[in-house]
XYZ file of C-alpha atoms in Angstrom:
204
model
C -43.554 26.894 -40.266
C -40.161 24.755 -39.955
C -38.297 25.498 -36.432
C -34.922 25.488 -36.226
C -33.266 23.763 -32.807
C -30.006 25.672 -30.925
C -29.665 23.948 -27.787
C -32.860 25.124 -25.736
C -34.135 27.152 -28.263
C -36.595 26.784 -31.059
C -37.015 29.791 -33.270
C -39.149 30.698 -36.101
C -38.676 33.445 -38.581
C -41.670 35.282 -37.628
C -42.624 38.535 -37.977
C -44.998 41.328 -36.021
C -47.505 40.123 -34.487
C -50.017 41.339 -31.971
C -49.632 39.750 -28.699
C -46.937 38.014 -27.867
C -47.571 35.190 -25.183
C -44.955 33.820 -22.056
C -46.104 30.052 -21.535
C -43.990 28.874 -18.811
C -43.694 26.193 -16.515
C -43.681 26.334 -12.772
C -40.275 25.275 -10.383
C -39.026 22.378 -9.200
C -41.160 20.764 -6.364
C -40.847 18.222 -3.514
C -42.553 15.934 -5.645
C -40.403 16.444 -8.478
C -37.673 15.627 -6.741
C -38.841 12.807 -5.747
C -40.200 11.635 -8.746
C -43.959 11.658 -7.849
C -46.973 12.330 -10.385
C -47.743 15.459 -9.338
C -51.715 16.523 -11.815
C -53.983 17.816 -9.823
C -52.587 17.609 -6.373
C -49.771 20.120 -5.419
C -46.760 20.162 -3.170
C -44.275 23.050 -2.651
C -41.383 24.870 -4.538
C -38.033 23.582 -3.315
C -35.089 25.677 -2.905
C -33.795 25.459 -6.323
C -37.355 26.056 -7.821
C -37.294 29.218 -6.104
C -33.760 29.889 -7.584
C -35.410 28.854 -10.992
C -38.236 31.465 -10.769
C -35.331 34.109 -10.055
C -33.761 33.082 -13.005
C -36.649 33.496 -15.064
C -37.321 36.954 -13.792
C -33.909 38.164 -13.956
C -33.870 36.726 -18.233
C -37.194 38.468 -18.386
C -35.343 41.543 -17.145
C -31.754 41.805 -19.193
C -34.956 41.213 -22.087
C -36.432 44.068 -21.252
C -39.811 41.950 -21.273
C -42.281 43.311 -19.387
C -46.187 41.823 -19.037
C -49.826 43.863 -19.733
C -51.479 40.421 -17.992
C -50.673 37.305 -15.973
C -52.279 34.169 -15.428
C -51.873 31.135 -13.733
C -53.422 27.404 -13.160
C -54.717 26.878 -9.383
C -51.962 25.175 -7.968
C -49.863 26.904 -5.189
C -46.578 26.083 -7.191
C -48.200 27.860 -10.518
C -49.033 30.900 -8.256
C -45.824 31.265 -6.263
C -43.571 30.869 -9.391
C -45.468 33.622 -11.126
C -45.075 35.383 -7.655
C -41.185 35.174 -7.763
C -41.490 36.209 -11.646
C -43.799 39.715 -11.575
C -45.812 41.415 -8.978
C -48.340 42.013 -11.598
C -52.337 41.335 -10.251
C -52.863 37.746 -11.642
C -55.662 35.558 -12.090
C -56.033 31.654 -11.109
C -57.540 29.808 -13.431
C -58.709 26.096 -13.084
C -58.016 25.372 -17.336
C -54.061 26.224 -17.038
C -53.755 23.246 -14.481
C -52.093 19.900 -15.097
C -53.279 17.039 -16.827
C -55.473 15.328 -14.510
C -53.976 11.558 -13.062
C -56.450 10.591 -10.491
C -55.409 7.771 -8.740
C -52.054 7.737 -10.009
C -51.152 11.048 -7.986
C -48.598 11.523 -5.780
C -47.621 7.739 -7.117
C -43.955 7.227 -8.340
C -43.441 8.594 -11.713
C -42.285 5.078 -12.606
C -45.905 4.025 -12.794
C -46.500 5.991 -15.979
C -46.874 4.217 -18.798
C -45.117 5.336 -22.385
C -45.800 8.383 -24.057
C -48.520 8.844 -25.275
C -50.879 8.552 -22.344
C -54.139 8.233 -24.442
C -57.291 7.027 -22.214
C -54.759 5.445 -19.626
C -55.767 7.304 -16.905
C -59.558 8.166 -17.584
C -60.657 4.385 -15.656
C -58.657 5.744 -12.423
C -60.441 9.088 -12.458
C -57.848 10.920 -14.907
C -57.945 13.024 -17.982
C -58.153 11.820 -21.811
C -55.395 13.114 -23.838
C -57.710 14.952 -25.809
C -59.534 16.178 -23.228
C -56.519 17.786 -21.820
C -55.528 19.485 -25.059
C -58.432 20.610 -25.651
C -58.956 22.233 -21.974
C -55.610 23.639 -22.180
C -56.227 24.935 -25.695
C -59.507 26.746 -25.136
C -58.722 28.153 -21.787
C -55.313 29.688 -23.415
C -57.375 31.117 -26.547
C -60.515 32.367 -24.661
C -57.233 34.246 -22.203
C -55.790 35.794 -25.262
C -58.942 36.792 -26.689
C -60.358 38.822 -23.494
C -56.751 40.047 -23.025
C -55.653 43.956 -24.130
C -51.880 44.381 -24.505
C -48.866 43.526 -26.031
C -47.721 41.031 -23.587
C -48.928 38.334 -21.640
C -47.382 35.248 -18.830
C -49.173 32.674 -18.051
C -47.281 29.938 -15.591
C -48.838 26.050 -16.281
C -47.490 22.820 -15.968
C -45.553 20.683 -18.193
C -48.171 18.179 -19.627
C -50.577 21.374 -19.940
C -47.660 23.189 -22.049
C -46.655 20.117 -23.924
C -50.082 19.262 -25.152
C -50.886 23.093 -26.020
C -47.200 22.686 -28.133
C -48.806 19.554 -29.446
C -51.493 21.842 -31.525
C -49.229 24.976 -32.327
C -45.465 23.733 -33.246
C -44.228 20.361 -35.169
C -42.565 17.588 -33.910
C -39.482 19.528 -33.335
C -40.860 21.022 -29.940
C -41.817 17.912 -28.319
C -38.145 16.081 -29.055
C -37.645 17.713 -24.832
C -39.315 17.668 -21.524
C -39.858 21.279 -20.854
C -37.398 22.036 -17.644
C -38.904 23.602 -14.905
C -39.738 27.640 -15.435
C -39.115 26.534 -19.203
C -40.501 29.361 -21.192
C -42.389 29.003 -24.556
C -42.870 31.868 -26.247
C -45.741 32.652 -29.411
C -46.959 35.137 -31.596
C -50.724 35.063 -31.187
C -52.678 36.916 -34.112
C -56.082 36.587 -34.474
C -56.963 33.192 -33.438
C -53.335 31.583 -34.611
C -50.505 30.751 -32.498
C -46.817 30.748 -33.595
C -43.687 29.255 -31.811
C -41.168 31.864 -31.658
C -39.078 29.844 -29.210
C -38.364 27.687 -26.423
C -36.040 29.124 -23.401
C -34.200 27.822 -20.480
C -33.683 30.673 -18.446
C -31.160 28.845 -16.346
C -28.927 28.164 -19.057
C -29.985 31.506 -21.484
C-alpha cells in the first residue's frame, strides 16, 4: 500500500481493522542531548522529554484515543514516558528495547558508522540488524496476538521502531528519524500490520 507524506504524517487509505496499535518512541534524554549511543544502557528524561510525553498525552486526548493495553521495553525512559502518557497497568518487556550497541554505548553518536548498521556492532558485543528486526518483530506480534481490545501503546526506542517500520511500510517511512515520543500508528488484522500514519505530537 503506497503512503502518502504531509509533513510528519504518513497516511494510508485503510479501512476497519481490528486493533489498532500506538508505537511510540520514548523522550528526549541526557544522552540524547548529548549525542551519546544510548541501546541497552539508559539515562534519564530531560525536561523537555517530559514536556514531550505531555504532548503526546494531551494529542492522545483532543483524539479521543484511549488504550485497552500498554507495554513498554525495560528501560526507565520507556517506562516513565508511558508513565507521563496513561496511568494504565503496563508491562516491561525486554523485546521492545533498543537495538543492542555493546561497547559502543554511552560512546558519542559520531562513532556510528552509516546507515545501515549490518553486523557492525555484533564483534563489540552488539546486535545484528536482523537480529534486531526480528526481536522487535516477534515480540510486537506475539503482544498483539495475546492482547484483547481495540487499542493498544506500546513506548520503544527509535532503532526498535525503525526496524519494525522496516518490515511493515515502504521506503517512504524511513526517509525521517522518528522524533522523540514520535507516534506510529497501524492497523493490525490477523497477523498483518498496516501504516496508518506517522505523528509528531509536538507539532500535530
Amino acid at each position: 500500500m503506497r503512503c502518502k507524506r504531509f509533513s510528519t504524517i504518513i497516511e494510508t487509505d485503510g479501512g476497519d481493522c481490528v486493533t489498532t496499535l500506538y508505537l511510540m518512541r520514548h523522550g528526549e534524554t541526557l544522552f540524547n542531548v548529548e549525542n551519546r549511543i544510548q541501546g541497552w544502557c539508559d539515562s534519564p528524561l530531560t525536561a523537555r522529554g517530559i514536556a514531550q510525553g505531555q504532548a503526546a498525552a494531551a494529542w492522545f486526548a483532543r483524539a479521543g484515543i484511549g488504550f485497552d493495553a500498554a507495554f513498554c521495553s525495560t528501560t526507565e525512559r520507556a517506562a516513565d514516558t508511558l508513565e507521563l502518557v496513561c496511568d494504565l497497568p503496563y508491562r516491561r518487556v525486554k523485546g521492545l528495547r533498543e537495538w543492542g550497541f555493546g561497547r559502543f554505548e554511552g560512546q558519542p553518536e559520531i562513532l556510528n558508522p552509516a546507515i545501515p548498521y549490518n553486523d557492525f556492532f555484533v564483534p563489540y558485543g552488539g546486535e545484528a540488524e536482523t537480529a534486531v528486526k526480528k526481536r522487535v518483530n516477534d515480540t510486537v506480534t506475539a503482544l498483539m496476538v495475546e492482547t484483547t481490545g481495540e487499542s493498544v501503546l506500546m513506548v520503544s526506542h527509535a532503532g526498535a521502531i525503525r526496524n519494525f517500520l522496516a518490515q511493515h511500510a515502504d521506503g517512504a517511512a524511513l526517509e525521517e528519524r522518528l522524533p522523540n515520543c514520535g507516534i506510529v500508528q497501524f492497523a493490525y488484522d490477523a497477523g498483518n500490520f498496516t501504516l496508518q500514519r506517522i505523528v509528531d505530537p509536538a507539532t500535530a
